[in-house]
CSV table of C-alpha atoms in Angstrom, one decimal:
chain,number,residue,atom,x,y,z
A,1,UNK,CA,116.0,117.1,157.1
A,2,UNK,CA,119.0,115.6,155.2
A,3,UNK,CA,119.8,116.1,151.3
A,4,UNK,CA,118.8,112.8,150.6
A,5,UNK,CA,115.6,112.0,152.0
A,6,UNK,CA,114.4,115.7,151.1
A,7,UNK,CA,116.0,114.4,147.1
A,8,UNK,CA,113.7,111.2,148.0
A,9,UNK,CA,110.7,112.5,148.8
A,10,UNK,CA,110.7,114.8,145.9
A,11,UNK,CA,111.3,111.7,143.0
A,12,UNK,CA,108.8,110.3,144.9
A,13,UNK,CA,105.9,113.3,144.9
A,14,UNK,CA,106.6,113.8,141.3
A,15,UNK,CA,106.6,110.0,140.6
A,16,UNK,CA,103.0,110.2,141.9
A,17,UNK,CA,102.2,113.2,140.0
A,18,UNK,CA,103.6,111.9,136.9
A,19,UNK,CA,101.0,109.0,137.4
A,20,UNK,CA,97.8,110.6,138.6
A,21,UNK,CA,98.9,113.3,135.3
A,22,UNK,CA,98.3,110.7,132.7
A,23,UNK,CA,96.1,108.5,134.4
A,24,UNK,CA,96.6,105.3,131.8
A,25,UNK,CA,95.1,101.3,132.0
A,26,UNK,CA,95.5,98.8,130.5
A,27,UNK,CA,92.8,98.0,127.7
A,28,UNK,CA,90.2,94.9,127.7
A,29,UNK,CA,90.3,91.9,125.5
A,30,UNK,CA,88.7,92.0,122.6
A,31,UNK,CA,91.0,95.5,121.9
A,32,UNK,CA,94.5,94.6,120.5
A,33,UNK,CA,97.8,96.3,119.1
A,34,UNK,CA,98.5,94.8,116.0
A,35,UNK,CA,100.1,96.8,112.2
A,36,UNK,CA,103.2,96.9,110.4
A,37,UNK,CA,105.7,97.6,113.5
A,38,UNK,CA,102.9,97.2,116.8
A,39,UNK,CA,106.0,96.8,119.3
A,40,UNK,CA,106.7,100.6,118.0
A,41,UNK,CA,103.6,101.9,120.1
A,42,UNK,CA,101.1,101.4,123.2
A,43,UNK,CA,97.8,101.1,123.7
A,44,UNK,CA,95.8,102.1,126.7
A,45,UNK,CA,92.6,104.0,128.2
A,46,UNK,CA,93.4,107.6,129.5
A,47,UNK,CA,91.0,108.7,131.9
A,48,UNK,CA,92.2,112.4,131.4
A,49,UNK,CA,91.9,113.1,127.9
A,50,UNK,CA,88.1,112.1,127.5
A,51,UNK,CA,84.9,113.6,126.9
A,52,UNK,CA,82.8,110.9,127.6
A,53,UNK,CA,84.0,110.5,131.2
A,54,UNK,CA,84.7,106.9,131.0
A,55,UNK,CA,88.3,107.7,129.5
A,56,UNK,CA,89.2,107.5,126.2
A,57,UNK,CA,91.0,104.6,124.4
A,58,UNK,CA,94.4,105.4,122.6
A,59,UNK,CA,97.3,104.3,120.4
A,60,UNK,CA,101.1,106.6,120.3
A,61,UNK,CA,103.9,106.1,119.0
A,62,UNK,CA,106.9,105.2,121.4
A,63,UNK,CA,109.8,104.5,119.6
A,64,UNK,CA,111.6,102.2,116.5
A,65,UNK,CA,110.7,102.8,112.7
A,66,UNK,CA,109.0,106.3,112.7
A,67,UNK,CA,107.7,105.8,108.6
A,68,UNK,CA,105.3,102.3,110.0
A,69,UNK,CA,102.2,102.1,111.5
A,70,UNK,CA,99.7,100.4,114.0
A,71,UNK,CA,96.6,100.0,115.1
A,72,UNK,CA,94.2,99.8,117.8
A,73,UNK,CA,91.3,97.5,116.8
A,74,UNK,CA,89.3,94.7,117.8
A,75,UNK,CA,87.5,91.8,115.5
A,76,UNK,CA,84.0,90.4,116.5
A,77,UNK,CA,81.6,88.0,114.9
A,78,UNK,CA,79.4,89.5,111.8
A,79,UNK,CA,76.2,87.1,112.4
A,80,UNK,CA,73.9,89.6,113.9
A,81,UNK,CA,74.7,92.0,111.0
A,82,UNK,CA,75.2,90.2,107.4
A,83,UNK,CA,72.8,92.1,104.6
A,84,UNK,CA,72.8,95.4,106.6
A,85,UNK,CA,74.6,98.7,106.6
A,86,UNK,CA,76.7,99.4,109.7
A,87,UNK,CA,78.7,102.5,111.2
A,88,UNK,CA,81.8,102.5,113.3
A,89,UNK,CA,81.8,106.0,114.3
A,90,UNK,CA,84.2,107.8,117.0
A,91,UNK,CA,85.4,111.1,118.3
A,92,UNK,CA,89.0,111.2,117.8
A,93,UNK,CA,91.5,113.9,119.1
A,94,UNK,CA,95.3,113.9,118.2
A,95,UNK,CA,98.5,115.2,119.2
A,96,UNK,CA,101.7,115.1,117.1
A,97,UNK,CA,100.2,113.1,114.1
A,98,UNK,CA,103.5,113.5,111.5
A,99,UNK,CA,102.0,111.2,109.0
A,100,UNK,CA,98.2,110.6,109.0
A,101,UNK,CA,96.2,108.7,111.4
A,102,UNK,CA,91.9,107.6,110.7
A,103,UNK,CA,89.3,105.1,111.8
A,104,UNK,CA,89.5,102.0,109.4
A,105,UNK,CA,87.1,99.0,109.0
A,106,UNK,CA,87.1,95.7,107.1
A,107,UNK,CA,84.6,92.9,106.3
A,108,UNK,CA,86.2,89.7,106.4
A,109,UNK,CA,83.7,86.9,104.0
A,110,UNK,CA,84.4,84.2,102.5
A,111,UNK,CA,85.3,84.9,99.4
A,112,UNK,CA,88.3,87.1,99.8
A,113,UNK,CA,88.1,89.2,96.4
A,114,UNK,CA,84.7,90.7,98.2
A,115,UNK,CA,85.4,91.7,101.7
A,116,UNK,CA,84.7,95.5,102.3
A,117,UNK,CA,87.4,97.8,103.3
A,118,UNK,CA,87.9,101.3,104.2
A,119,UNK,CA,90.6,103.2,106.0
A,120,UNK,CA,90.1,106.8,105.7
A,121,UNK,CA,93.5,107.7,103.8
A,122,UNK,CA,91.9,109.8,101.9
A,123,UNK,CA,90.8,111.9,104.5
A,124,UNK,CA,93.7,112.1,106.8
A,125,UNK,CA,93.8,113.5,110.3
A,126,UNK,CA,97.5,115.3,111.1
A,127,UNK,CA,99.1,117.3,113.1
A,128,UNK,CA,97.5,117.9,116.6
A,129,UNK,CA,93.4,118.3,116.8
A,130,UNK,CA,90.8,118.7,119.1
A,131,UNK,CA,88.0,115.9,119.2
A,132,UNK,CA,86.0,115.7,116.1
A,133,UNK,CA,83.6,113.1,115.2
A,134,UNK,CA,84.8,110.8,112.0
A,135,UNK,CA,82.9,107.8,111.1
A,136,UNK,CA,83.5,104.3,108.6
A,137,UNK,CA,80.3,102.8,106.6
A,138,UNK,CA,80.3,99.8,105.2
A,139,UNK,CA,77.4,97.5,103.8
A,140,UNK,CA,78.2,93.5,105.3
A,141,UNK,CA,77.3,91.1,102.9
A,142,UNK,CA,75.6,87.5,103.4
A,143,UNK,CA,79.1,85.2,103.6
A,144,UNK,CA,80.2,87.4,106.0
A,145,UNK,CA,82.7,85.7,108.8
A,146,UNK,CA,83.9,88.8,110.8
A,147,UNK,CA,83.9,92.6,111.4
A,148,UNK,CA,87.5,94.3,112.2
A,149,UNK,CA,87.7,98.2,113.1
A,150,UNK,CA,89.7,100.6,114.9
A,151,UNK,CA,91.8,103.1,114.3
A,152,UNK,CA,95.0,103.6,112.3
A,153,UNK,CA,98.1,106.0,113.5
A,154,UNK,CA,101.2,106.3,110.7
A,155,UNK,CA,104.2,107.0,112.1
A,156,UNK,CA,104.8,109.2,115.1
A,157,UNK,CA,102.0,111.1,117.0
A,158,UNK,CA,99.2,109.6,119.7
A,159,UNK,CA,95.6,109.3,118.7
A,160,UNK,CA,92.3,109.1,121.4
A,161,UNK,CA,89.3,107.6,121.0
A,162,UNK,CA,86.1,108.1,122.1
A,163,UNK,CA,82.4,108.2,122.4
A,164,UNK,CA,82.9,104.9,119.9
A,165,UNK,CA,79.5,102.9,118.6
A,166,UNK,CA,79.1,100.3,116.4
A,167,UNK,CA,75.4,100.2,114.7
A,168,UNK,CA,73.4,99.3,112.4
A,169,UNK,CA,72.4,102.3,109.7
A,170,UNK,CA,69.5,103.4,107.1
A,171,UNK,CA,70.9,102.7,103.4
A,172,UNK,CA,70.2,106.2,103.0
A,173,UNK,CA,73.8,106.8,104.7
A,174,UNK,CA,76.4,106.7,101.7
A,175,UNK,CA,79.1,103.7,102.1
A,176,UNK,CA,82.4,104.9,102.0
A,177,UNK,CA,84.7,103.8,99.5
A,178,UNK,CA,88.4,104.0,98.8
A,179,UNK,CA,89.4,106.4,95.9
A,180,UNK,CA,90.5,104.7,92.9
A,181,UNK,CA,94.2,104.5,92.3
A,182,UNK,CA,95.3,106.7,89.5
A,183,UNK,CA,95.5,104.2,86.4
A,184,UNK,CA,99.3,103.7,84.8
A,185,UNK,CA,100.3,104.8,81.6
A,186,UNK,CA,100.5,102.0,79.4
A,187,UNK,CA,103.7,103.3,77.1
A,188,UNK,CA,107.3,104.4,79.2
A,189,UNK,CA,107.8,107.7,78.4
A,190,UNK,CA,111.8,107.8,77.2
């Protein structure tokens, strides 16, 4: 066989081992990209790194500002849950993770001052992890308009997601809440 089909065929074998290795789709509409910087990472389903078996959605960093972020997430109607307590909760796994990466949720209502938010800052996930279950409560209240959720990845890193439900939960579940910020002094100290 000559050098260069025997040069060919190999580009081409690992070309389709390269594919069938990560195993990636595109993701369905509602699911979007959106953050500070989205063009600096991808979204997609990987049918390899799941424990589900349906494949897992993700988010990673591929390249431009490293200290941004972005988000997977999707935004649907809150009619069928106004006055109730609800749970986005997922199993995430991460690889890489040099800032922080967490499940967020918001509440958008008509009255701006009052929409519920949460984005799990203050429980970071870094580094690389195995799959762990993390979870976002929020109570929705009457003028809410819309429900957004997903999950946030800072910086460099990839984060999967899976085994994802959106429900309805007892009020004996606490809410989660963001921690206050630490007030300012009110004298400059010179």
């Amino acid at each position: 066989m000559k050098p260069g089909y025997i040069i060919l065929s190999v580009l081409a074998a690992s070309s389709l081992y390269a594919l069938a290795a990560e195993s990636v789709e595109k993701l369905a509409a509602p699911w979007d990209l959106a953050g500070k910087t989205p063009k600096s990472y991808q979204i997609g389903i990987d049918h390899n790194q799941t424990i589900s078996g349906k494949g897992s959605k993700f988010i990673r960093y591929v390249s431009g500002d490293e200290s941004s972020w972005g988000t997977l997430m999707q935004m649907i109607a809150a009619d069928q849950y106004r006055g109730k307590r609800i749970r986005f909760q997922a199993r995430i796994k991460t690889k890489d993770v040099d800032n922080w990466a967490g499940l967020w949720m918001r509440i958008d209502t008509t009255s701006r001052e009052d929409s519920p938010f949460y984005n799990s800052q203050d429980k970071p996930i870094k580094g690389t992890t195995d799959w762990q279950l993390r979870s976002v409560v929020l109570d929705v209240p009457a003028d809410a308009k819309a429900i957004a959720f997903g999950v946030i990845d800072e910086g460099k890193g990839q984060v999967w997601l899976d085994d994802l439900q959106l429900e309805i939960v007892s009020t004996d579940i606490p809410v989660d809440k963001m921690k206050p910020v630490k007030s300012l002094p009110t004298k400059p100290v010179l």
